[in-house]
Short mmCIF file of N, CA and C in Angstrom, two decimals:
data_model
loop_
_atom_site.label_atom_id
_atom_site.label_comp_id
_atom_site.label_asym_id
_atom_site.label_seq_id
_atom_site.Cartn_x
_atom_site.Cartn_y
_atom_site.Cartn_z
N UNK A 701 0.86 -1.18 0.00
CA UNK A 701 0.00 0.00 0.00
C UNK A 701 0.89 1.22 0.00
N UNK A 702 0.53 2.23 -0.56
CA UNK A 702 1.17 3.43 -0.99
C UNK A 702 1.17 4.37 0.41
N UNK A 703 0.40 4.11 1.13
CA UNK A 703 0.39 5.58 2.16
C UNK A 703 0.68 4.73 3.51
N UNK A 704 0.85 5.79 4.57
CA UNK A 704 0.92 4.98 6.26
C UNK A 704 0.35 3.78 6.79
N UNK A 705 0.66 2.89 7.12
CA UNK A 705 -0.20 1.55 8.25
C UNK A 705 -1.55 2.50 8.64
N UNK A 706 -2.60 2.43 8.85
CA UNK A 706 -3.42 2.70 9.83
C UNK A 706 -3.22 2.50 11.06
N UNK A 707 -3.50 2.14 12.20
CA UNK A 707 -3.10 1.57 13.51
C UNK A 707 -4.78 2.25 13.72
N UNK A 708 -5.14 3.17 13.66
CA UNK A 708 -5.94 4.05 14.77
C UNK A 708 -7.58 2.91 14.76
N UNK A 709 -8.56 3.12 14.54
CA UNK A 709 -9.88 2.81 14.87
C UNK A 709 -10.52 2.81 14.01
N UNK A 710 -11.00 1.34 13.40
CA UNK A 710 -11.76 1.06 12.34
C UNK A 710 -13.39 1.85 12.25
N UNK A 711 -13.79 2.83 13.00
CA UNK A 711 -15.03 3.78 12.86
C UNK A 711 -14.91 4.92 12.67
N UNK A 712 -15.58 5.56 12.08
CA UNK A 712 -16.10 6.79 12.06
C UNK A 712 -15.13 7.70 10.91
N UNK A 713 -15.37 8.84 10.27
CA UNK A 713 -14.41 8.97 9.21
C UNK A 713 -14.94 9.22 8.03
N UNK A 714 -14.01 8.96 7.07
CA UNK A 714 -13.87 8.81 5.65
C UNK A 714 -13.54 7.26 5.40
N UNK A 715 -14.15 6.40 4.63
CA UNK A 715 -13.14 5.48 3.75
C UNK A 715 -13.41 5.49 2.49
N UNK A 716 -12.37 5.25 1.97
CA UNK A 716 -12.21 5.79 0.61
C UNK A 716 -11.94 3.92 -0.06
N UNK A 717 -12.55 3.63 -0.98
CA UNK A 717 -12.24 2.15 -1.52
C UNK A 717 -11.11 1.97 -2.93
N UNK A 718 -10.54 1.55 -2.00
CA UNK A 718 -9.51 1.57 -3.99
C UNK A 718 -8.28 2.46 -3.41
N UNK A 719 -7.24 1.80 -3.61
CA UNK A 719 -5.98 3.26 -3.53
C UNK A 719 -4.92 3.16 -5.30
N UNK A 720 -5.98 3.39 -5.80
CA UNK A 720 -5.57 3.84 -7.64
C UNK A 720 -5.22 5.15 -7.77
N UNK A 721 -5.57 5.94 -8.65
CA UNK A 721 -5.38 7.28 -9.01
C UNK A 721 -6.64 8.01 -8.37
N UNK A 722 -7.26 7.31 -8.60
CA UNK A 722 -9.15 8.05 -7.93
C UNK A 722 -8.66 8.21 -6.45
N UNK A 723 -8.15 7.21 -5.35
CA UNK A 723 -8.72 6.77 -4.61
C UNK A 723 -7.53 7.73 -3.74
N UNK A 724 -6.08 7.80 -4.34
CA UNK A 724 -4.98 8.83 -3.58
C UNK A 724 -5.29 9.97 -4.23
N UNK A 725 -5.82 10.89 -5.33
CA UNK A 725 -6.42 11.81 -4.92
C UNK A 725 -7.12 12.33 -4.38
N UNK A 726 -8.61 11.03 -3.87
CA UNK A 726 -9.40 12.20 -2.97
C UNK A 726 -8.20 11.55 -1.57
N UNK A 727 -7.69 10.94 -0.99
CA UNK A 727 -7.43 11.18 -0.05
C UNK A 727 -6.11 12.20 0.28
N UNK A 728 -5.17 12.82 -0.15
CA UNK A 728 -4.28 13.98 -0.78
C UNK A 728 -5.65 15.05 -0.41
N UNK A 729 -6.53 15.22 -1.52
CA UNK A 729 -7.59 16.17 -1.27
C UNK A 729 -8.11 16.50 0.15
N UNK A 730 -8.60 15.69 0.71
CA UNK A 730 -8.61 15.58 1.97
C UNK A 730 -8.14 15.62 3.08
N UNK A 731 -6.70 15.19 2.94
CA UNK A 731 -5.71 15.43 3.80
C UNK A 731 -5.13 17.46 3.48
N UNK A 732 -5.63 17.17 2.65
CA UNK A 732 -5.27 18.61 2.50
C UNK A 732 -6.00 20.25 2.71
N UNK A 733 -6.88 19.71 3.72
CA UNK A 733 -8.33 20.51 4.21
C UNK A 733 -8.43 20.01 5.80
N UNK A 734 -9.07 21.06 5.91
CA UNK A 734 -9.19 20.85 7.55
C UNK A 734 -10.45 20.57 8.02
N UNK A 735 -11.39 20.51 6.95
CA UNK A 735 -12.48 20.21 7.62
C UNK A 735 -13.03 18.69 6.88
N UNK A 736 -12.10 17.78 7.57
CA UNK A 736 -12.30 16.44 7.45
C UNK A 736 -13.48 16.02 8.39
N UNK A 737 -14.33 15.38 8.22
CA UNK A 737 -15.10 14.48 9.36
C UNK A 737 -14.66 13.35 10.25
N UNK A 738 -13.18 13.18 10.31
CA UNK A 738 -12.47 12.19 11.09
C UNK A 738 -11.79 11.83 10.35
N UNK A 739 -10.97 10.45 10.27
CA UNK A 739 -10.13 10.14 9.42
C UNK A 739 -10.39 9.40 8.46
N UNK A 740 -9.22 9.68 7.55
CA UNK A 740 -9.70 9.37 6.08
C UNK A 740 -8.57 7.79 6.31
N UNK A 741 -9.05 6.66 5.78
CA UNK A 741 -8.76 5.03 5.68
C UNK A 741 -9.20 5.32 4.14
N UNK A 742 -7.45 4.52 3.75
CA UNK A 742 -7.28 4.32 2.38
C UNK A 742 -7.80 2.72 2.40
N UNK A 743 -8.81 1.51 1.45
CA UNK A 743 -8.70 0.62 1.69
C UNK A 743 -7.97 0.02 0.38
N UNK A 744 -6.93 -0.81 -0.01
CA UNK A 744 -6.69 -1.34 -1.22
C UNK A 744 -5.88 -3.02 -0.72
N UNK A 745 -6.43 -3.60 -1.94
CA UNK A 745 -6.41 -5.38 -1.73
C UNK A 745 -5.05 -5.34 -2.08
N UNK A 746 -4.01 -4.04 -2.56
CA UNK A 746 -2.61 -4.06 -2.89
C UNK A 746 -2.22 -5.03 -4.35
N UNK A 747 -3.21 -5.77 -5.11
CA UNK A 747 -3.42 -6.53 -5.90
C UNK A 747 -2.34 -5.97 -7.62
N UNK A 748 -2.34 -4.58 -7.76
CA UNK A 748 -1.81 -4.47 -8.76
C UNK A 748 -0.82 -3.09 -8.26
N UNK A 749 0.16 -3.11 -8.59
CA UNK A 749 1.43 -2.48 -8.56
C UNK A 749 1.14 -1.08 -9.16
N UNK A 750 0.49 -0.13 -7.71
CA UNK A 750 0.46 1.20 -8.66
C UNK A 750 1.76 1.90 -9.48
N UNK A 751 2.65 2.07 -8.52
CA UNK A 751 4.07 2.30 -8.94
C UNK A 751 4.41 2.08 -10.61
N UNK A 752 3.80 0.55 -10.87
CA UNK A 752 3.61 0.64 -12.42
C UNK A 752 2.77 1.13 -13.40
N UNK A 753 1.75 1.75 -12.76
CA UNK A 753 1.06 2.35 -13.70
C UNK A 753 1.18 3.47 -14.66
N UNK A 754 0.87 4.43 -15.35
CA UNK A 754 0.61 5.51 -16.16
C UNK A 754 -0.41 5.90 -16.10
N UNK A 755 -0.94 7.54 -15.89
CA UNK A 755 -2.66 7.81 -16.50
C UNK A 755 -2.34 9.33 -17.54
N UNK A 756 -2.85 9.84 -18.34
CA UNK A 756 -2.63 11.00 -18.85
C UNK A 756 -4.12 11.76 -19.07
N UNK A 757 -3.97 13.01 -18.90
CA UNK A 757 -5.24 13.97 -18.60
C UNK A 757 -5.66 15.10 -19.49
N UNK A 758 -6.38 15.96 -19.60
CA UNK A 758 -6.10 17.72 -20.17
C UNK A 758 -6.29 18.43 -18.94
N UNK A 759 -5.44 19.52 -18.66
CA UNK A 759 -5.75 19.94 -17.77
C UNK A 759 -5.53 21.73 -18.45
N UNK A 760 -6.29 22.78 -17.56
CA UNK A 760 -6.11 23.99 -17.93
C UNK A 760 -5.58 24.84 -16.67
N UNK A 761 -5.71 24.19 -15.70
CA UNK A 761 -5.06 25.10 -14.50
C UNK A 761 -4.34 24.44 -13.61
N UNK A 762 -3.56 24.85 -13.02
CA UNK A 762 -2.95 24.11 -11.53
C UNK A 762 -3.73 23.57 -10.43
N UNK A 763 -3.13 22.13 -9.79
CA UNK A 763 -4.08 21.69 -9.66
C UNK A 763 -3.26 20.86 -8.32
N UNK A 764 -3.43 20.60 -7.12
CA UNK A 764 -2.70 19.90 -5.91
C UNK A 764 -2.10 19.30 -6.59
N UNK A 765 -2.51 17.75 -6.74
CA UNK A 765 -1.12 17.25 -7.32
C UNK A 765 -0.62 17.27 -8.51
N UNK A 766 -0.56 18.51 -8.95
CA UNK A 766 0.50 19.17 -10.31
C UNK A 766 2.27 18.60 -10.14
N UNK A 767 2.74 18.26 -9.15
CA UNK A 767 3.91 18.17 -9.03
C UNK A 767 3.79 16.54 -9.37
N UNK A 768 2.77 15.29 -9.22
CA UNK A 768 3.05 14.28 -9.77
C UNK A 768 3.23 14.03 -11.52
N UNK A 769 3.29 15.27 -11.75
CA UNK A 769 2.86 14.95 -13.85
C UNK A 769 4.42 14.81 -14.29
N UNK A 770 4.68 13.60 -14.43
CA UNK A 770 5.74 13.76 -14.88
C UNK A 770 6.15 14.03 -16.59
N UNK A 771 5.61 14.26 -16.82
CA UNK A 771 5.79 14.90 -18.65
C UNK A 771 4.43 15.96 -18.67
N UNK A 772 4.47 16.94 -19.16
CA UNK A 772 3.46 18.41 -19.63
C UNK A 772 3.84 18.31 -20.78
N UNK A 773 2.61 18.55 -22.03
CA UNK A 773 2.75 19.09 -23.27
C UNK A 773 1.89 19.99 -24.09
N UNK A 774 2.25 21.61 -24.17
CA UNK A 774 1.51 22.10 -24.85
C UNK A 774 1.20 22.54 -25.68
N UNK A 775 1.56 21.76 -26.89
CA UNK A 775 1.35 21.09 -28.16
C UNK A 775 1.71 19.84 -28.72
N UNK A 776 0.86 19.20 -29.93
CA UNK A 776 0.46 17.89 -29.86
C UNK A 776 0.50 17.98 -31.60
N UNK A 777 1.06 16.51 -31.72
CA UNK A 777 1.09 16.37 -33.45
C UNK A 777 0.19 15.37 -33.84
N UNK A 778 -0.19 15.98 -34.97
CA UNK A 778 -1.16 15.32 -35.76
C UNK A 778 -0.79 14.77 -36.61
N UNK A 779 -1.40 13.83 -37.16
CA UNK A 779 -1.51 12.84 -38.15
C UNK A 779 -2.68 12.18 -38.70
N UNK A 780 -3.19 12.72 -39.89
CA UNK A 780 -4.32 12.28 -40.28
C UNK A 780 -4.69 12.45 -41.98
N UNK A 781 -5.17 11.91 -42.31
CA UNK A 781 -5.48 11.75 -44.13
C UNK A 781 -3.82 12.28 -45.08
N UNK A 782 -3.35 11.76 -44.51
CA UNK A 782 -1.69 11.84 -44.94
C UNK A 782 -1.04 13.67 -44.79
N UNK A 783 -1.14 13.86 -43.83
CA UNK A 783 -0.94 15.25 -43.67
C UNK A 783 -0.53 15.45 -42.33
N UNK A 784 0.39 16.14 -41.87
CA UNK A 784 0.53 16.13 -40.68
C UNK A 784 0.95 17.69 -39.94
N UNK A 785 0.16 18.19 -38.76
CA UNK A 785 0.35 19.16 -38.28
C UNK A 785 0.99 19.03 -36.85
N UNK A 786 1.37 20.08 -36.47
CA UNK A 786 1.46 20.46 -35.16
C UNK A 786 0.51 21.65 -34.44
N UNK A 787 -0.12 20.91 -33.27
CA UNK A 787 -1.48 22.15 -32.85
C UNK A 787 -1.10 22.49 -31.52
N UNK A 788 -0.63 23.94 -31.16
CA UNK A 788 -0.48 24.53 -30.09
C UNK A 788 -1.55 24.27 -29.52
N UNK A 789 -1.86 23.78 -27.76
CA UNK A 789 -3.26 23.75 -26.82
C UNK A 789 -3.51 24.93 -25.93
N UNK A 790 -3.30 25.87 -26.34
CA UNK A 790 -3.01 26.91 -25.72
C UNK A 790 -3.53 27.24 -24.38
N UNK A 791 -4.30 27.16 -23.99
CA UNK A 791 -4.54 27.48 -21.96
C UNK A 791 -4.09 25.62 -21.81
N UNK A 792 -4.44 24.46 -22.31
CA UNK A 792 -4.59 23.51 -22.07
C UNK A 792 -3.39 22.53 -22.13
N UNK A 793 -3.13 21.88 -21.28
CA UNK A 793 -1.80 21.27 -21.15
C UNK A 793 -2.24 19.87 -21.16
N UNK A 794 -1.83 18.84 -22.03
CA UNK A 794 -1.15 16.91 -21.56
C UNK A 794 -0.57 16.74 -20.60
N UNK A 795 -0.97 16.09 -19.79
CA UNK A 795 -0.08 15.65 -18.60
C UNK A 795 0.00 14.25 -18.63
N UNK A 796 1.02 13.84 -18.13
CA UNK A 796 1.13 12.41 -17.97
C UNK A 796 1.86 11.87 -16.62
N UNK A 797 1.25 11.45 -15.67
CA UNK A 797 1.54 11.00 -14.54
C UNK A 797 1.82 9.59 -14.18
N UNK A 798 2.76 9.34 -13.78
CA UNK A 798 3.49 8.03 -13.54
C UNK A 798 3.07 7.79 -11.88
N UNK A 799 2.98 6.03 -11.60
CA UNK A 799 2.19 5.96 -10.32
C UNK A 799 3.80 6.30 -9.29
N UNK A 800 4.74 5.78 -9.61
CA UNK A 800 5.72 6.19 -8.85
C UNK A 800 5.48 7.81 -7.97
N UNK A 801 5.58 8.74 -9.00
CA UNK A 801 5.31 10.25 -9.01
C UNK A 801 4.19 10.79 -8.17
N UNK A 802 3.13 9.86 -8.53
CA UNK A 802 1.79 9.98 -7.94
C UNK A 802 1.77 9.53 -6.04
N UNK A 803 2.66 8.42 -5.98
CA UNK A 803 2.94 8.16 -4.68
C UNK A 803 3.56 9.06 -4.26
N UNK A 804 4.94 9.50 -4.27
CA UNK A 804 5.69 11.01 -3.89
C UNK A 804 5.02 12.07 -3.50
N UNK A 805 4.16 12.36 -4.36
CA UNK A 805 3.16 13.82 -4.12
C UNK A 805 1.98 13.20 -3.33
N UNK A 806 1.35 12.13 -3.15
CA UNK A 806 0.36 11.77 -2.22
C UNK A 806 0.99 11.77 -0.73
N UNK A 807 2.00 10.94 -0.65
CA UNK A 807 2.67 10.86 0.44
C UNK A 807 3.16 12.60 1.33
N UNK A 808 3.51 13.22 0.28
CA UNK A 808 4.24 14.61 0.81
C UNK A 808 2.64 15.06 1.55
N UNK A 809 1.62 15.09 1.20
CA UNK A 809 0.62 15.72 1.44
C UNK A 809 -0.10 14.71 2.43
N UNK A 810 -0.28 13.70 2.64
CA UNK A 810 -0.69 12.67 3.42
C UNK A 810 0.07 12.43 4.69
N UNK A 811 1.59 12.30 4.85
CA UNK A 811 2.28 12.24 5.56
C UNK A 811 1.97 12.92 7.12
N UNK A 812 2.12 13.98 6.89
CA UNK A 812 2.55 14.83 8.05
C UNK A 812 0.78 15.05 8.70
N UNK A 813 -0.39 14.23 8.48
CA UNK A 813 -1.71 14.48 8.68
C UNK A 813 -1.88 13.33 9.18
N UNK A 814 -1.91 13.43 10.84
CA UNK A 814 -1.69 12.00 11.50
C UNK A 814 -3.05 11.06 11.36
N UNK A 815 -4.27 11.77 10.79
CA UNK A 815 -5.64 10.74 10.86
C UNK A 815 -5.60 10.81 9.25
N UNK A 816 -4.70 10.65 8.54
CA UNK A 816 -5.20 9.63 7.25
C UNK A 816 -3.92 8.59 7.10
N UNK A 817 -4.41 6.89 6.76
CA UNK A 817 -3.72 6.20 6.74
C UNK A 817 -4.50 5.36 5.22
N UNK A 818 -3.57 3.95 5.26
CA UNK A 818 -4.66 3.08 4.88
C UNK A 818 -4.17 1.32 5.39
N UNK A 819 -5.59 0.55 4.96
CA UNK A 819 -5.40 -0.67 5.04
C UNK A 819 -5.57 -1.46 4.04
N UNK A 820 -4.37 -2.48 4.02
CA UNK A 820 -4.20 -3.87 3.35
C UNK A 820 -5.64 -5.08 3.26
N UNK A 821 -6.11 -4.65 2.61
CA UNK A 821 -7.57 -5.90 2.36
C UNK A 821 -8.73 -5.71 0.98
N UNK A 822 -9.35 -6.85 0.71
CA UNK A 822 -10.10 -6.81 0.46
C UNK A 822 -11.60 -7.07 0.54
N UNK A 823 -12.14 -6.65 -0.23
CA UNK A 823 -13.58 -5.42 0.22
C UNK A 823 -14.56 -6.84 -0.46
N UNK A 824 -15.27 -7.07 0.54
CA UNK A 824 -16.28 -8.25 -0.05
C UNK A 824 -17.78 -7.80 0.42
N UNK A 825 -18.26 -6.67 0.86
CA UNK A 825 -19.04 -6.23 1.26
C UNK A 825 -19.35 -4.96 1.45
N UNK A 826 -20.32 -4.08 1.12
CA UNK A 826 -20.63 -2.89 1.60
C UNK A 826 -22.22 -2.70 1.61
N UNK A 827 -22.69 -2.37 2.88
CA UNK A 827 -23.76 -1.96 3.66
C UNK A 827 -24.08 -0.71 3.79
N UNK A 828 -24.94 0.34 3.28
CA UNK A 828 -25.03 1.56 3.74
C UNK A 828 -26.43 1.51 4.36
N UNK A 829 -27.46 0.72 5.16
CA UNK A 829 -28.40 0.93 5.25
C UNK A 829 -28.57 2.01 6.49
N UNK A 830 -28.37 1.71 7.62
CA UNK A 830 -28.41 3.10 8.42
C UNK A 830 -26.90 3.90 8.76
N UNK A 831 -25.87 2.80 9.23
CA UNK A 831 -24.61 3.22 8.77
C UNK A 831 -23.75 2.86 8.33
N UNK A 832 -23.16 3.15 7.47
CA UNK A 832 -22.13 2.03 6.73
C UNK A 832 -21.43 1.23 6.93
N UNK A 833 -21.20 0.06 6.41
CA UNK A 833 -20.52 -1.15 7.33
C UNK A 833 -19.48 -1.69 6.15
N UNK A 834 -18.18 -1.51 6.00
CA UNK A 834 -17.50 -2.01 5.29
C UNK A 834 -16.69 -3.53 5.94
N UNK A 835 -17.15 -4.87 4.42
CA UNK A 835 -16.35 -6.03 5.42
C UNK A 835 -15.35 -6.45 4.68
N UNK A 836 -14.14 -6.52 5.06
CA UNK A 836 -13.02 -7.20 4.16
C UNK A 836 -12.87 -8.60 4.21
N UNK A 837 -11.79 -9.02 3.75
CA UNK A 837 -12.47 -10.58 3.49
C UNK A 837 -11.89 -11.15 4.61
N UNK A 838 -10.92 -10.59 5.30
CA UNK A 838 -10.04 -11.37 6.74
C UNK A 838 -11.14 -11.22 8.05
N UNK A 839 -12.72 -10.50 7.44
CA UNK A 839 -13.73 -10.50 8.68
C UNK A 839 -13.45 -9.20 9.08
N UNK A 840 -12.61 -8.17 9.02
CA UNK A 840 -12.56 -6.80 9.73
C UNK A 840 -14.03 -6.28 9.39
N UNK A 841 -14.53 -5.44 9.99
CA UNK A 841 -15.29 -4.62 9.91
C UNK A 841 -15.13 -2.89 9.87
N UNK A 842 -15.09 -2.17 9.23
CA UNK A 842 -14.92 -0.84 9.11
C UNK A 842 -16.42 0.00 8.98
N UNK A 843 -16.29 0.78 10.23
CA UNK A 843 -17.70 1.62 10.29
C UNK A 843 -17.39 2.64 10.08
N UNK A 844 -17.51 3.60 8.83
CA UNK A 844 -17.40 5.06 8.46
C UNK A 844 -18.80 5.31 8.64
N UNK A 845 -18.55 7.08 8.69
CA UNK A 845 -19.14 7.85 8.54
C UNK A 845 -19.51 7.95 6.61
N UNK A 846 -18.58 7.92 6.30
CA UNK A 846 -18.78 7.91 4.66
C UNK A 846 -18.09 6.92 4.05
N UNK A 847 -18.64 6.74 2.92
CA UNK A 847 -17.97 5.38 2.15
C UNK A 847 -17.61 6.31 0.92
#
C-alpha cells in the first residue's frame, strides 16, 4: 500500500475504496483541508502495482497534485489523411503521470496528517443501510461515517 499503516480505529471517518489514481487523490484532497469528518482510511487489496502504472489527462489550470505529472505538453502532433500538423493547446496542457510520481506527491501531502492512513484488504461487502458497514475478506469490519 502506498500511504501509512493505519493503527488508529476502524469507525467513524472517511473510507475511501480503492488506492488507484481516484482513490490517492481524494485522499491527498482531503488530507489537504481541515475540515475532514475524522479520518480518512485508504482501503486497497494491494493486488496491482500502482508504482507501475501511467494515466494522462487535459488539464487547464494548476491543480494539488500538479507536481506528480511527470511529462506536460503544450502542443500535440497530428496525423491524419496523410498530412501532418502540429497544434499549439493553448490554456490547455497533456499531462502524464506516472504511479511512482503519484505516490511522492500523495505521500508529501498525506504524511505529516496524523488521521489519514490506509489498510491492506479486500472489500467483499458494503452496507449503507443506516450506517455504513465495510467487510473485508479477513472479517474486519470498518464503520465510516462515509464510504
Amino acid at each position: 500500500m502506498s500511504l501509512r499503516t493505519w493503527t488508529g480505529p476502524l469507525h467513524g471517518g472517511i473510507v475511501i475504496l480503492g488506492g488507484g489514481l481516484s482513490g490517492l487523490s481524494l485522499a491527498a484532497h482531503l488530507a489537504a483541508t481541515r475540515a475532514r469528518p475524522g479520518p480518512v482510511l485508504v482501503v486497497d487489496d494491494a493486488a496491482r502495482d500502482i508504482t507501475a502504472a501511467s494515466w494522462a489527462s487535459w488539464t487547464r489550470r494548476t491543480a494539488l497534485l500538479d507536481s506528480a505529472a511527470t511529462e506536460m505538453f503544450d502542443r500535440m502532433h497530428v496525423y491524419a489523411g496523410g498530412h501532418d500538423r502540429t497544434l499549439a493547446l493553448g490554456h490547455y496542457r497533456y499531462r502524464v503521470v506516472h504511479g511512482a510520481a503519484l505516490v511522492a506527491a500523495v505521500r508529501r501531502l498525506t504524511d505529516p496528517v496524523p488521521d489519514v492512513g490506509s489498510v491492506t484488504g479486500h472489500v467483499v461487502d458494503v452496507d449503507d443501510a443506516d450506517r455504513p458497514l465495510v467487510t473485508l475478506d479477513d472479517g474486519r469490519e470498518l464503520r465510516p461515517d462515509w464510504v
